Short mmCIF file of N, CA and C in Angstrom, two decimals:
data_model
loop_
_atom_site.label_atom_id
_atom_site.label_comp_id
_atom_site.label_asym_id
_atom_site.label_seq_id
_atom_site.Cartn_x
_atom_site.Cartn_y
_atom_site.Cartn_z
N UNK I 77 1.08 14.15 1.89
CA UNK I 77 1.85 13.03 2.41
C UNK I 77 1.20 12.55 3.71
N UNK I 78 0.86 11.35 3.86
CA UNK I 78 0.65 10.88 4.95
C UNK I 78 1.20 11.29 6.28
N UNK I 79 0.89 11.18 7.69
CA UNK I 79 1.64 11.04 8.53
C UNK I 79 2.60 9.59 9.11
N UNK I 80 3.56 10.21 9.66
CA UNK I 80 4.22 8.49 9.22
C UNK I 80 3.54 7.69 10.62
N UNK I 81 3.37 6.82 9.86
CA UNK I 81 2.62 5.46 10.69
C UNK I 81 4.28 4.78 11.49
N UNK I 82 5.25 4.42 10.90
CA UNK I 82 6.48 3.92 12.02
C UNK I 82 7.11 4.23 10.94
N UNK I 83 8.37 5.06 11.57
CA UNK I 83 9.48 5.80 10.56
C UNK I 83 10.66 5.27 10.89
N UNK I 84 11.05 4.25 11.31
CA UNK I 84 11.89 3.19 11.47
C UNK I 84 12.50 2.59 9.83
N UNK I 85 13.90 2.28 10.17
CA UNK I 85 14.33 1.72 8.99
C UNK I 85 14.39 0.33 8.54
N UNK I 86 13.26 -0.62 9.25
CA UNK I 86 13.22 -1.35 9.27
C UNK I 86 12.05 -2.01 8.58
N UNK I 87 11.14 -0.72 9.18
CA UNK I 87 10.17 -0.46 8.67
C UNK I 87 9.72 -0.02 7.09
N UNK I 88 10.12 1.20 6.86
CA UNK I 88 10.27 1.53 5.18
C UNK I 88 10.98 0.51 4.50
N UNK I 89 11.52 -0.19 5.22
CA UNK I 89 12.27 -1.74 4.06
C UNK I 89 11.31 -2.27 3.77
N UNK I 90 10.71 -2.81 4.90
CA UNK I 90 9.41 -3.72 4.78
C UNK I 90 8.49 -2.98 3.81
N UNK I 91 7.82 -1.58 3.82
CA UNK I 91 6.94 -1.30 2.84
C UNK I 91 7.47 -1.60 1.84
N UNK I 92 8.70 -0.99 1.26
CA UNK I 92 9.80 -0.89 -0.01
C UNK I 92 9.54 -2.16 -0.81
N UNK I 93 9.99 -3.51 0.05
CA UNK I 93 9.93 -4.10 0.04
C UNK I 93 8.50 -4.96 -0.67
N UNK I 94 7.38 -4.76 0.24
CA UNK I 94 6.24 -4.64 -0.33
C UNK I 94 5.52 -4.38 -1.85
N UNK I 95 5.81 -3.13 -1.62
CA UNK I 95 5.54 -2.25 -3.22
C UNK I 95 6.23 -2.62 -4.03
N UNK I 96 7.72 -2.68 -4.42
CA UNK I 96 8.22 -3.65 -5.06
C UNK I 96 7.21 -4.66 -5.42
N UNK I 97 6.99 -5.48 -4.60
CA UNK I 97 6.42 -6.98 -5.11
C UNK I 97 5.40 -7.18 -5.52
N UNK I 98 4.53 -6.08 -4.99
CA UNK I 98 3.13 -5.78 -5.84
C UNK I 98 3.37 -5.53 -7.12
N UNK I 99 4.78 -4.47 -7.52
CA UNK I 99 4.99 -3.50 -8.86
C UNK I 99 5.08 -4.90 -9.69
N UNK I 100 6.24 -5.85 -9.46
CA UNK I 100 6.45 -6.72 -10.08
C UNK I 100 5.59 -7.77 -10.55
N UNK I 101 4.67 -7.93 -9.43
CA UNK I 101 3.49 -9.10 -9.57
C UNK I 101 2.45 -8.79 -11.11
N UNK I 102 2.31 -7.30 -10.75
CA UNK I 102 1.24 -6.43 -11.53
C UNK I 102 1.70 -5.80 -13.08
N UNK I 103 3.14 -5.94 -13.11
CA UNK I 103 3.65 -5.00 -14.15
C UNK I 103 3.97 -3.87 -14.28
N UNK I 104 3.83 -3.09 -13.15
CA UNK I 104 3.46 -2.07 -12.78
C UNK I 104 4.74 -1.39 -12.31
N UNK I 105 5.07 0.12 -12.38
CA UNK I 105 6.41 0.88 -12.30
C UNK I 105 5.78 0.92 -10.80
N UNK I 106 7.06 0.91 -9.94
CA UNK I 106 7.01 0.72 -8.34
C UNK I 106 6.61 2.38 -8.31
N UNK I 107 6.48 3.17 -8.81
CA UNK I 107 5.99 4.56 -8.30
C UNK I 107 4.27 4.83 -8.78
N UNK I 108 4.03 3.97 -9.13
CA UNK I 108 2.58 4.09 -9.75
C UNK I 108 1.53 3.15 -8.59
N UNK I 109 2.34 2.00 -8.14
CA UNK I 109 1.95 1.09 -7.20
C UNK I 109 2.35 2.13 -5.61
N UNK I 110 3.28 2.74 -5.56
CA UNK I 110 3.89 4.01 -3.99
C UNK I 110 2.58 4.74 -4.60
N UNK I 111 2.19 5.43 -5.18
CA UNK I 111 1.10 6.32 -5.35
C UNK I 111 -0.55 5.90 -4.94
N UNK I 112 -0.36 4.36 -5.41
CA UNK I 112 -2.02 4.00 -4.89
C UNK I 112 -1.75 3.77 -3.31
N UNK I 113 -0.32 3.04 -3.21
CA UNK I 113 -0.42 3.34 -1.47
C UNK I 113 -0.50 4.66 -0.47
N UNK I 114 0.05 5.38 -0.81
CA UNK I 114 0.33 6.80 -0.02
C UNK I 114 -1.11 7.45 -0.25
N UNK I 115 -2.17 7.54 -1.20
CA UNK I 115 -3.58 7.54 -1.26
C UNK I 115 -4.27 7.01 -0.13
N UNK I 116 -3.84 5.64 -0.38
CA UNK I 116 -5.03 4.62 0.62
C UNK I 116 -4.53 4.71 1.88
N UNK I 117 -2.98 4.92 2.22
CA UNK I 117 -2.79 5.26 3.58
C UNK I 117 -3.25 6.49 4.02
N UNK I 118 -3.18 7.27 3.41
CA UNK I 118 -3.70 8.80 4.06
C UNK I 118 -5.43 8.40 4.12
N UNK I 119 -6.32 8.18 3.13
CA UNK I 119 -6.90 7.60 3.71
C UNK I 119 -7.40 7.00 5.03
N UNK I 120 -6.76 5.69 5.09
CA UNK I 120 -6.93 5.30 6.21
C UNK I 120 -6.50 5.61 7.76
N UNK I 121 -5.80 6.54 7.50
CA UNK I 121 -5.01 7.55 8.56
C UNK I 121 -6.17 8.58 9.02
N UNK I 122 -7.25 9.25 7.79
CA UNK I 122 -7.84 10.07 8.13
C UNK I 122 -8.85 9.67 9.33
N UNK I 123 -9.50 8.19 9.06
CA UNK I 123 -10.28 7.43 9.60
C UNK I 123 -10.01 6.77 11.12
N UNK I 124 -8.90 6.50 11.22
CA UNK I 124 -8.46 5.08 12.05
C UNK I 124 -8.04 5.95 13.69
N UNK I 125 -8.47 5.24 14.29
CA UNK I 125 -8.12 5.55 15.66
C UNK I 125 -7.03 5.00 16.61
N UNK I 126 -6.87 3.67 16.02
CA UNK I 126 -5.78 2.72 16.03
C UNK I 126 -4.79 2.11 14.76
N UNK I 127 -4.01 2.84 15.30
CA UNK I 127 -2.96 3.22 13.40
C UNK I 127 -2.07 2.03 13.28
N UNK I 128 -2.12 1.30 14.37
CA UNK I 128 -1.08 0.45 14.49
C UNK I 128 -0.81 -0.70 12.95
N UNK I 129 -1.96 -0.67 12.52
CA UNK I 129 -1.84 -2.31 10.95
C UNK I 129 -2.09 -1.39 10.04
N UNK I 130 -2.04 0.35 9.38
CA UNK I 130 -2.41 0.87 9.00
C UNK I 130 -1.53 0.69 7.45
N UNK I 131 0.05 0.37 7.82
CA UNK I 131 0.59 -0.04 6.34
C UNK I 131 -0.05 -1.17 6.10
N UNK I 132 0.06 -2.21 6.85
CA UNK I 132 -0.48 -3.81 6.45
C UNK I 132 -2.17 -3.26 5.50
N UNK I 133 -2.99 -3.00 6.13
CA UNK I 133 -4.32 -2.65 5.87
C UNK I 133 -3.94 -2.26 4.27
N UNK I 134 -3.45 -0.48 3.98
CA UNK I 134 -3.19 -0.26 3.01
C UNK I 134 -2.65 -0.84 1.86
N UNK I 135 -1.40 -2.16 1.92
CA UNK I 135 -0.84 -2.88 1.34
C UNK I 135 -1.69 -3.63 0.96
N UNK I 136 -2.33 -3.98 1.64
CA UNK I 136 -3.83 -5.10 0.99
C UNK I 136 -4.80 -4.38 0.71
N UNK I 137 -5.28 -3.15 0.93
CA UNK I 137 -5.88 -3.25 0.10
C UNK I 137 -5.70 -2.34 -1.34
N UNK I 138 -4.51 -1.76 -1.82
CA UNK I 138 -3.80 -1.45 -2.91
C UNK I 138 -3.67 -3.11 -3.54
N UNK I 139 -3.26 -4.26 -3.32
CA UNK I 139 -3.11 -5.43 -3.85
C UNK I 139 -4.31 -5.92 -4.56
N UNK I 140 -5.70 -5.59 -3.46
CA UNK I 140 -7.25 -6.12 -3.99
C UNK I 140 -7.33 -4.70 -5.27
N UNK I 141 -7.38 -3.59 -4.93
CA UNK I 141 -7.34 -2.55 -6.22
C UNK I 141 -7.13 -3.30 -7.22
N UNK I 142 -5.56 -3.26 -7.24
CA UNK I 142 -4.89 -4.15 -8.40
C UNK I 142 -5.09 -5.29 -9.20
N UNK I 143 -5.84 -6.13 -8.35
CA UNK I 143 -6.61 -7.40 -8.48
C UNK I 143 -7.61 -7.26 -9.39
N UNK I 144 -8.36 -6.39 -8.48
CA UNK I 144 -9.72 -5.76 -9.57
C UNK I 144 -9.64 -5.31 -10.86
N UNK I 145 -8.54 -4.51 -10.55
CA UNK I 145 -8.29 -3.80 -12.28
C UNK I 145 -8.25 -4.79 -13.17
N UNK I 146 -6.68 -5.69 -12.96
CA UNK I 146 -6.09 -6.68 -13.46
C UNK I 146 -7.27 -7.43 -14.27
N UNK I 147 -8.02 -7.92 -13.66
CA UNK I 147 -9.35 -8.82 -13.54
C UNK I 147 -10.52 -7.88 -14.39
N UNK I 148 -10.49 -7.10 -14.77
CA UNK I 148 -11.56 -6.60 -15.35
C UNK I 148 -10.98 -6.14 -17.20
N UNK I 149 -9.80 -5.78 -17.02
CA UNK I 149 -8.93 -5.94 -18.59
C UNK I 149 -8.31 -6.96 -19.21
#
């Protein structure tokens, strides 16, 4: 599991929120779309020195993933 980047409830809406709309955009069960994120955030957590856009970052780029796939089947 990642470390939490902002554990605010305002915050996990907004991701929630997020993933949702990717799941829906894509077809995709919202836990299959939470799985490529919590990847790419830990990820980018391992790397980043400044964590502050680290959901935003991850959210896009789980969306371009998706894109790609989408786009190649």
């Amino acid at each position: 599991m990642p470390p939490a980047i902002d554990s605010s409830t305002d915050s996990k809406q907004h991701q929630h929120t997020a993933l949702q709309s990717l799941a829906d955009h894509y077809a995709l069960p919202v836990h299959q779309v939470a799985a490529l994120y919590e990847a790419e955030l830990t990820q980018l957590s391992e790397h980043a020195s400044i964590k502050q856009y680290l959901v935003m970052l991850a959210i896009k780029h789980v969306d371009e993933q998706l894109r790609t796939d989408k786009q190649r089947h």
